[in-house]
Coordinates of C-alpha atoms in Angstrom, one line a residue:
T910 CA 0.0 0.0 0.0
T911 CA 1.1 3.6 -0.6
S912 CA 1.7 6.0 2.1
K913 CA -1.4 7.9 1.0
E914 CA -3.5 4.8 1.3
Q915 CA -2.0 4.1 4.8
A916 CA -2.9 7.6 5.8
S917 CA -6.4 7.2 4.7
D918 CA -6.7 3.8 6.4
K919 CA -5.4 5.4 9.6
S920 CA -7.8 8.3 9.4
E921 CA -10.8 5.9 8.8
T922 CA -9.7 3.9 11.9
K923 CA -9.4 7.0 13.9
Q924 CA -12.9 8.1 12.8
A925 CA -14.3 4.7 13.8
A926 CA -12.6 4.9 17.2
A927 CA -13.9 8.4 17.8
A928 CA -17.5 7.2 17.3
T929 CA -19.1 6.4 20.7
P930 CA -19.9 2.7 20.7
I931 CA -23.6 1.7 21.5
D932 CA -24.1 -1.6 23.3
P933 CA -26.6 -3.5 21.1
A934 CA -27.7 -5.4 24.2
T935 CA -29.1 -2.2 25.8
A936 CA -30.3 -0.5 22.6
A937 CA -33.8 0.9 22.7
T938 CA -36.5 1.7 20.2
V939 CA -38.9 4.6 19.8
S940 CA -41.8 4.2 17.3
G941 CA -45.1 5.8 16.6
V942 CA -47.5 7.3 14.2
V943 CA -47.8 11.0 13.0
K944 CA -51.5 11.9 12.5
F945 CA -53.3 14.7 10.9
S946 CA -56.5 16.0 12.5
G947 CA -59.3 17.7 10.5
T948 CA -59.9 17.7 6.8
A949 CA -56.7 17.4 4.8
P950 CA -56.3 20.3 2.2
K951 CA -57.1 19.2 -1.4
P952 CA -53.7 18.8 -3.2
A953 CA -53.1 21.6 -5.7
K954 CA -53.0 20.4 -9.3
I955 CA -49.7 21.0 -11.2
D956 CA -49.7 22.0 -14.8
M957 CA -46.7 20.4 -16.4
S958 CA -47.6 21.3 -20.0
Q959 CA -44.6 23.7 -20.4
D960 CA -42.4 20.6 -20.9
P961 CA -43.7 17.9 -23.2
A962 CA -41.2 15.4 -21.6
C963 CA -43.1 15.8 -18.3
K964 CA -46.1 13.6 -18.7
G965 CA -49.5 14.6 -17.6
N966 CA -50.8 16.7 -14.8
N967 CA -49.7 16.1 -11.2
V968 CA -50.5 17.0 -7.6
A969 CA -48.5 18.9 -5.0
E970 CA -47.1 17.0 -2.1
T971 CA -47.3 19.9 0.5
V972 CA -49.5 17.9 2.9
V973 CA -50.0 14.2 2.2
A974 CA -52.6 12.8 4.6
D975 CA -54.2 9.4 4.1
N976 CA -57.0 8.4 6.5
G977 CA -55.5 10.8 9.0
N978 CA -52.0 9.5 8.7
L979 CA -49.4 12.1 7.7
A980 CA -46.6 11.2 5.2
N981 CA -43.3 13.0 4.6
V982 CA -42.8 14.0 8.2
F983 CA -39.1 14.0 9.3
V984 CA -38.8 12.6 12.8
Y985 CA -35.5 12.8 14.6
V986 CA -33.7 12.9 18.0
K987 CA -33.2 16.6 18.3
S988 CA -31.4 16.6 21.7
G989 CA -30.3 14.3 24.4
L990 CA -27.3 12.6 22.7
G991 CA -24.8 15.0 24.3
D992 CA -21.4 15.0 22.6
R993 CA -21.8 11.4 21.2
T994 CA -20.4 11.1 17.7
F995 CA -21.5 8.5 15.1
E996 CA -19.8 6.9 12.1
V997 CA -21.1 8.4 8.9
P998 CA -22.6 5.8 6.4
K999 CA -20.6 5.4 3.2
D1000 CA -23.7 4.2 1.4
P1001 CA -25.4 7.0 -0.5
V1002 CA -29.0 8.1 -0.2
T1003 CA -30.5 8.3 -3.7
I1004 CA -32.7 11.1 -5.0
D1005 CA -34.4 10.2 -8.3
Q1006 CA -36.0 12.7 -10.8
A1007 CA -38.8 10.8 -12.6
G1008 CA -42.0 12.2 -14.1
C1009 CA -40.6 15.7 -13.3
R1010 CA -40.9 15.0 -9.6
Y1011 CA -38.4 14.2 -6.9
H1012 CA -38.5 10.8 -5.3
P1013 CA -38.6 10.7 -2.4
H1014 CA -40.1 14.1 -1.4
V1015 CA -38.3 14.1 2.0
I1016 CA -35.0 12.5 2.9
G1017 CA -32.8 12.3 5.9
V1018 CA -29.0 12.0 5.7
M1019 CA -26.1 12.3 8.1
A1020 CA -23.8 15.3 7.7
G1021 CA -21.1 14.1 5.2
Q1022 CA -23.0 11.1 3.9
P1023 CA -23.0 10.7 0.2
V1024 CA -26.2 11.8 -1.7
K1025 CA -26.6 10.4 -5.3
I1026 CA -28.9 12.4 -7.6
V1027 CA -30.3 10.5 -10.7
N1028 CA -32.2 11.8 -13.7
S1029 CA -34.5 9.2 -15.1
D1030 CA -36.4 11.7 -17.2
D1031 CA -36.1 12.5 -21.0
T1032 CA -35.5 16.2 -20.1
T1033 CA -32.8 18.3 -18.5
H1034 CA -33.1 19.1 -14.8
N1035 CA -31.3 21.9 -12.7
I1036 CA -30.9 20.7 -9.2
H1037 CA -30.7 23.7 -6.8
P1038 CA -30.6 23.4 -3.1
T1039 CA -31.3 26.7 -1.3
P1040 CA -29.8 26.1 2.2
K1041 CA -29.4 28.5 5.2
D1042 CA -26.3 26.7 6.6
N1043 CA -24.8 24.6 3.9
R1044 CA -23.2 25.6 0.6
E1045 CA -25.6 26.5 -2.2
W1046 CA -25.1 24.9 -5.7
N1047 CA -27.0 24.7 -8.9
E1048 CA -26.1 22.0 -11.4
S1049 CA -27.6 21.0 -14.7
Q1050 CA -28.2 17.3 -15.3
P1051 CA -29.1 16.2 -18.9
P1052 CA -31.4 13.2 -19.6
K1053 CA -29.9 9.9 -18.5
A1054 CA -26.7 11.6 -17.5
P1055 CA -24.4 10.0 -14.9
P1056 CA -25.5 10.6 -11.3
I1057 CA -24.4 13.8 -9.5
D1058 CA -22.6 12.9 -6.3
K1059 CA -22.9 15.4 -3.4
S1060 CA -22.9 15.6 0.4
F1061 CA -24.0 18.2 3.0
A1062 CA -21.5 19.2 5.6
R1063 CA -23.7 20.9 8.3
E1064 CA -26.8 20.1 10.2
E1065 CA -29.9 21.6 8.6
I1066 CA -33.6 20.6 8.9
M1067 CA -35.9 20.9 5.9
L1068 CA -33.3 22.2 3.4
P1069 CA -35.3 23.0 0.2
V1070 CA -34.2 21.6 -3.1
K1071 CA -35.8 22.9 -6.3
C1072 CA -35.4 22.6 -10.1
N1073 CA -34.7 25.8 -12.0
Q1074 CA -36.2 24.2 -15.2
H1075 CA -39.5 23.0 -13.6
P1076 CA -40.7 25.4 -10.9
W1077 CA -43.1 22.9 -9.3
M1078 CA -40.3 20.5 -8.5
K1079 CA -39.5 20.7 -4.8
M1080 CA -38.1 18.4 -2.1
Y1081 CA -36.4 18.6 1.3
V1082 CA -33.2 17.3 2.6
N1083 CA -32.7 16.9 6.4
V1084 CA -29.1 16.8 7.5
V1085 CA -28.4 15.6 11.0
K1086 CA -25.4 14.4 13.1
S1087 CA -26.9 11.1 14.3
P1088 CA -28.4 8.0 12.7
F1089 CA -31.6 8.3 14.8
F1090 CA -34.2 9.7 12.3
A1091 CA -37.0 8.5 10.1
V1092 CA -39.4 9.8 7.4
T1093 CA -43.0 8.8 7.7
G1094 CA -44.6 6.9 4.8
K1095 CA -48.3 6.9 3.9
D1096 CA -49.2 5.1 7.0
G1097 CA -47.7 7.9 9.1
K1098 CA -45.4 5.4 10.9
F1099 CA -41.8 5.8 12.0
D1100 CA -39.3 3.6 13.8
I1101 CA -36.0 4.9 15.4
K1102 CA -34.0 1.9 16.5
G1103 CA -30.6 1.3 18.2
L1104 CA -30.9 4.3 20.7
P1105 CA -28.8 4.2 23.8
P1106 CA -30.8 4.4 27.0
G1107 CA -31.5 8.0 28.0
T1108 CA -33.9 10.9 27.9
Y1109 CA -34.4 12.6 24.5
T1110 CA -36.3 15.4 22.8
L1111 CA -37.9 13.9 19.7
A1112 CA -39.0 16.3 16.9
A1113 CA -41.4 15.8 14.1
V1114 CA -41.1 18.4 11.3
Q1115 CA -43.5 18.9 8.4
E1116 CA -42.8 21.3 5.5
K1117 CA -46.0 23.4 6.0
L1118 CA -47.3 22.5 9.4
G1119 CA -44.1 23.1 11.3
E1120 CA -42.4 21.3 14.2
Q1121 CA -43.6 19.5 17.2
T1122 CA -41.5 18.1 20.0
Q1123 CA -42.0 15.5 22.7
Q1124 CA -39.7 14.2 25.5
V1125 CA -39.2 10.5 25.8
T1126 CA -37.1 8.4 28.2
V1127 CA -36.0 4.9 27.3
G1128 CA -34.3 2.3 29.5
P1129 CA -32.1 -0.5 28.3
K1130 CA -33.9 -2.6 25.5
E1131 CA -37.0 -0.7 26.1
S1132 CA -39.5 0.1 23.3
K1133 CA -41.6 3.2 23.7
T1134 CA -44.4 4.6 21.6
V1135 CA -44.5 8.3 20.8
D1136 CA -47.4 9.7 18.6
F1137 CA -47.6 13.1 17.1
N1138 CA -50.8 14.9 15.9
F1139 CA -50.8 17.9 13.6
K1140 CA -53.8 19.9 12.6
E1141 CA -54.7 22.2 9.7
G1142 CA -52.8 25.5 10.0
G1143 CA -49.9 23.9 11.9
G1144 CA -49.2 23.2 15.5
A1145 CA -50.4 20.4 17.6
A1146 CA -54.0 19.1 17.7
A1147 CA -55.7 18.9 21.0
A1148 CA -55.4 15.5 22.5
K1149 CA -58.6 13.5 22.2

């Protein structure tokens, strides 16, 4: 091996050693459902006719509620981990552009984790994150071009990403320092596994309805349920 390779091996070993180990025998789980109270707003129709390569009409994903279950909510451990550090995954999170929409609509990544952006459409996209705390960039990606590889260095919640070519295209990247996060699906469910025992502030964030937080304490190997309930206009719904 070259000295350069040895140096990189050493730095990787050092990084792994710096990460605070979590004993799997005591790891806890927090899971729950994010609900929406009231009548969900009717999704706005999107006119994609400006680009013939974007097939058909579509609907906005601002609030996606199915039978009272809220999708695309980012749930994460906001505080309580102290100065613990965690190894950053080497596997990328993929964002696909298909049907002139971003898939998925909301993602979570760890700071420094690779993000792979794919263009599956027969049209050019301009990927343009507009962060507050990370570096802004704007890159063109022709049809079926090679993936664009990026990462985000700093923590930032609900970092908007848009397409300069197709103004209706929007998604959100959530950059955090720990692996303890999840994005709700159509069933509104989330699971956060592998938590060390402790007391944490759990936050649920939705692009239009805002943020809710709850405190949860988990003992060794304990499984706790924490549900969130949003209502029209944002904020928490009154507990029933």
